Amino acid sequence: FANKGAFNSPQQIILLRFQVWQMDIDDESVDRLWIILKAAIQQILRKDTGGLCFSELYNIAYMLTQQRRAMKMYAGLKEIITQHLSSNVKPEMVDSQKNNFLGILYKTWSDYLVEITMIEDIFIRMDQIYAKNHGMDSVFAIGVTLFKEQVLSHSSIKKQLQQLLLGMIDQDRKGELVDRENIRNICKMLMILSLDGRSLYEEYFEEPFLSRSIKLFQSESRKLLAEKSADKYLKEVEDRIEEEEERALSCLDISTGERIIQVVEQEMIVKHMRTIVEMEISGLVHMLEHTKTQDLARMYRLLGRVPGGLKLMCDCMSSYLRQRGQLLFSQEKAGLNPVDQIQNLLDFKAQCDHFLSESFNNNKLCNQTIIGEFEHIFNLNTHSPEYLSLFIHDKLTKGTKCLTEQEVESYLDKALMLFKILQEKDMFEKYYKQHLSYRLLSNMSVSEHTEKSMILRLKRECGFQFTAKLEGMFKDMSISTTTMEEFLSHIQTVPISLSGLNLTVKVLTSGVWPTQPQAPKCSIPSIPSTAFEVFRSFYLAKHNGRQLMLQYHMGWADVNATFYGSLQKVNDPESNAGGAQVTRKHILQVSTFQMTILMLFNNRETFTFKEIQQETDIPDNDLLRALLPLYWGKPSQRVLVKEPDCKQIKKEDIFTVNDEFSSKKYKVKMKLVPGKKEAAVPQKEGEKTRYRVDQERKLQIEAAIVRIMKSKNRLHHRALVTELTQQLQGSFQPSSAVVKTCIETLIEKEFIARTPEDERAYVYIA
Amino acid sequence: GLHREPMYNWQATKNSLKERFAFLFNNELLSDVRFIVGKGRQAQRIPAHKFVLAAGSAVFDAMFNGGMATTSAEIELPDVEPAAFLALLRFLYSDEVHIGPETVMTTLYTAKKYAVPALEGYCVEFLTKHL
């Protein structure tokens, strides 16, 4: 009671009373009490506890502890237990090595544990004071340590334990019936014997278990890889992981689960993953090619478990996608229809997306790999902007296909996916404008609603500037409708005749539409030309100061045509209609150029090509293209006949109306030349647009440079290029060569100058 | 068997665990052990509940449930002061600490003997504050 020595007088009474309980006892009494305790401990270890009284023993141990005899008790306790273990327990265990060794060991251990717990109860006070406060071992720790030292570390016992335990696990792995309870008990014992850590468990069991497993899985995976395909191998690995997990959970210490799985992963996956993924007839590429969704999912699950596994898969997938995609969508594949090519690419993407969601759990890295490869494939082909626009055009043009609105919308969504990864968005916009203008002007659009929903998608993706011109086109269309209504009511009120001609004019704001500043010339016949002049003066009266320019190459006309037929030739003797002349009336839907050509034949029966040239004034290229469908095609549906009857045209070739023209339809639409350069009909447009886009890009780059230099005043070349790329990224990727030319131009024009101290830096000239 | 008094539904009149256990403190109701505490004339019979004591003290746990557990329903504790023992029980039943200058030392001794360090702590605190 030393620490309470500071008491002063008023508490004297308490001290006196307390001393009654705290009387010192002499050594003789201590020895007497210890003999009682010692006998009791020996009795407990002999499992002979009858007649022992806990309260009495506890009181003795408590008293001895209070009398500072703990050290004596510690030493005595160790001696008694050691004695018992070395002379009773160890020989017993050594003897029972032949027969149910593990069972007996566990029974001995659990009995011992009960005994130690009883002894521990007696020494609660000693544990509380000395074990906690003086860094001494607790009674329990003493018991455990002694068991370890005296029994388990005996070499033959240790060896026997390890061999039996590993042998049982071998049997269990082979599927033989094994007393798993026994394994579990021994593992539990080893963990308890490890006290707070797991060192003994590791030494006696886990380390040999893991190193044996490494060898096992090494030889197993070698054997499996020699015999099995990748999918079968992966199935085996998955089974193995499941089995090992289950075994660890049900009979080993739970902490071994993670470690043994790591061994399986290391030996069966990490060491062979490249072999598995690249296996020739069954690896990743095979699985992708043959839509092995389940096998791919398994590969993803297993390789996803190990570091670098997913990366390896993605790399392999990358090169496959790139190869396959280039095969599918290469620039050299010129023969294929652009719409089909885009569709092929989309189908391929859909297949990849199927893998992504069904096999790869929508993994981010897998998704990035797929998107990245598609971006590469798609942008490698310089036709992509045009093809994509043609694809959308195909879906938005009414007539040929009977798509529901939902189908169209889903196509547009897919197209937008490609648009998102398209780098040359500005180029796309040019084509889109052309194709849209065709749809709007020839009234071929599926619906305004659908058109606008596509524009909205583009706008969401690129902002309003990107779609401003496209929206301008819609605005022109609706204004034109109003203007035509006003025009029609206007000519009711004035004494002007349009000579029976129905005129429809669409006023297109210049700059908004893909019009040509110098439209091809054409001398259109006087009736339509007079009618247009009426409209022109009506329009200009309303809009002072505007200019109207006819775009002949974009116009259309419905022409009434009468074919007088001719006498049937005698070489058809069966025909009883011989000699009858049949007059046929048709409406021909033709272009403005074609109308101009056809109306010539109201004046005369024959014209040479040269005469047509002179009369119509249409530039040669356009003229040839307009003529071809009129004289060349199915013989019965030729409007004109040419002499001589061949495709090629010479100046002196003679054209006459084909009176034998016949068609089942009353309204006949002139098939257009399936030629590539027809301005009004979107086919592949090619170089012309690219040149135009290149020019516009230069202007954009120059403007951006001036903007940047004005705000920064002074910049190094590299920084300027970085800024520039950032600003233009939304519409295209400026090439460094073009950027250099633009910089040269601006230096020449004295917008910017090189700095005297650094050739590669520029300053803004205000 | 447990000692049941014909006291109908007393449980419903107590609103908290603490109230119910405080009620059982030094109460024959549901008790399953009896201590004879102190020596000679001073000795006092104190009823208790093994479960409550074993839950609060390793020594009682060993006494009632260990390998050498007693089966007797009466346990003599001649070396313990009845007042101190009651203070220990009160603490185990209700977390309440009733100590005064008269009982603090014996209570401290009892708390140590029955391995209840929390009560030990209160006693030491009382001593440092008041003495």
Tab-separated table of C-alpha atoms in Angstrom, chain A residues 1 4 7-8 11 13-15 17-18 20-22 44 49 52-55 57-59 62 66 114 118-119 121-122 124-125 128 132, chain B residues 39 58-59 62-63 66-69 75 77-81 101-102 104-106 108-109 112-117 120 124 127 130-131:
chain	number	residue	atom	x	y	z
A	1	PHE	CA	0.000	0.000	0.000
A	4	LYS	CA	-1.142	5.782	-0.349
A	7	PHE	CA	-2.403	10.188	4.303
A	8	ASN	CA	-2.635	12.649	7.142
A	11	GLN	CA	-7.820	9.393	8.032
A	13	ILE	CA	-9.013	5.369	11.537
A	14	ILE	CA	-9.438	4.134	8.001
A	15	LEU	CA	-5.855	3.038	7.832
A	17	ARG	CA	-9.281	-0.660	9.994
A	18	PHE	CA	-7.796	-1.533	6.659
A	20	VAL	CA	-6.887	-5.771	9.624
A	21	TRP	CA	-7.100	-7.136	6.064
A	22	GLN	CA	-3.596	-6.350	5.037
A	44	ILE	CA	-5.801	-29.735	-12.318
A	49	THR	CA	-10.372	-31.439	-9.937
A	52	LEU	CA	-10.908	-28.224	-5.357
A	53	CYS	CA	-12.557	-25.014	-4.215
A	54	PHE	CA	-12.145	-22.025	-6.454
A	55	SER	CA	-12.768	-19.410	-3.784
A	57	LEU	CA	-7.511	-21.185	-4.223
A	58	TYR	CA	-8.272	-17.732	-5.532
A	59	ASN	CA	-7.990	-16.289	-2.043
A	62	TYR	CA	-4.695	-13.272	-4.281
A	66	GLN	CA	-0.716	-8.931	-2.427
A	114	VAL	CA	-9.171	-26.199	-20.278
A	118	MET	CA	-8.681	-23.133	-14.742
A	119	ILE	CA	-5.223	-22.234	-13.534
A	121	ASP	CA	-8.803	-18.293	-13.092
A	122	ILE	CA	-6.903	-18.842	-9.915
A	124	ILE	CA	-6.592	-13.493	-12.120
A	125	ARG	CA	-5.103	-10.994	-9.721
A	128	GLN	CA	-4.058	-8.267	-13.726
A	132	LYS	CA	-0.570	-5.963	-17.475
B	39	LYS	CA	-17.699	-12.558	10.171
B	58	ALA	CA	-13.827	-12.382	-14.085
B	59	VAL	CA	-13.514	-13.675	-10.536
B	62	ALA	CA	-14.670	-18.243	-12.648
B	63	MET	CA	-16.484	-18.816	-9.365
B	66	GLY	CA	-15.140	-22.009	-14.310
B	67	GLY	CA	-13.674	-25.503	-14.052
B	68	MET	CA	-13.953	-25.492	-10.273
B	69	ALA	CA	-17.296	-23.719	-10.100
B	75	ILE	CA	-21.231	-18.671	-0.543
B	77	LEU	CA	-17.149	-14.456	2.237
B	78	PRO	CA	-15.876	-13.975	5.787
B	79	ASP	CA	-13.041	-11.663	4.774
B	80	VAL	CA	-15.259	-9.060	3.107
B	81	GLU	CA	-17.019	-6.118	4.738
B	101	PRO	CA	-14.775	8.254	3.769
B	102	GLU	CA	-15.956	5.370	5.938
B	104	VAL	CA	-13.765	3.859	0.539
B	105	MET	CA	-10.878	1.694	1.678
B	106	THR	CA	-12.904	-1.464	2.144
B	108	LEU	CA	-11.300	-0.404	-2.865
B	109	TYR	CA	-10.097	-3.663	-1.374
B	112	LYS	CA	-9.450	-5.217	-6.305
B	113	LYS	CA	-10.194	-8.637	-5.020
B	114	TYR	CA	-13.063	-9.151	-7.431
B	115	ALA	CA	-11.176	-7.572	-10.313
B	116	VAL	CA	-13.466	-4.633	-11.102
B	117	PRO	CA	-10.958	-1.981	-12.192
B	120	GLU	CA	-11.178	0.636	-8.280
B	124	VAL	CA	-8.755	5.992	-6.046
B	127	LEU	CA	-9.178	9.176	-2.259
B	130	HIS	CA	-10.945	13.939	-0.464
B	131	LEU	CA	-7.954	12.856	1.505
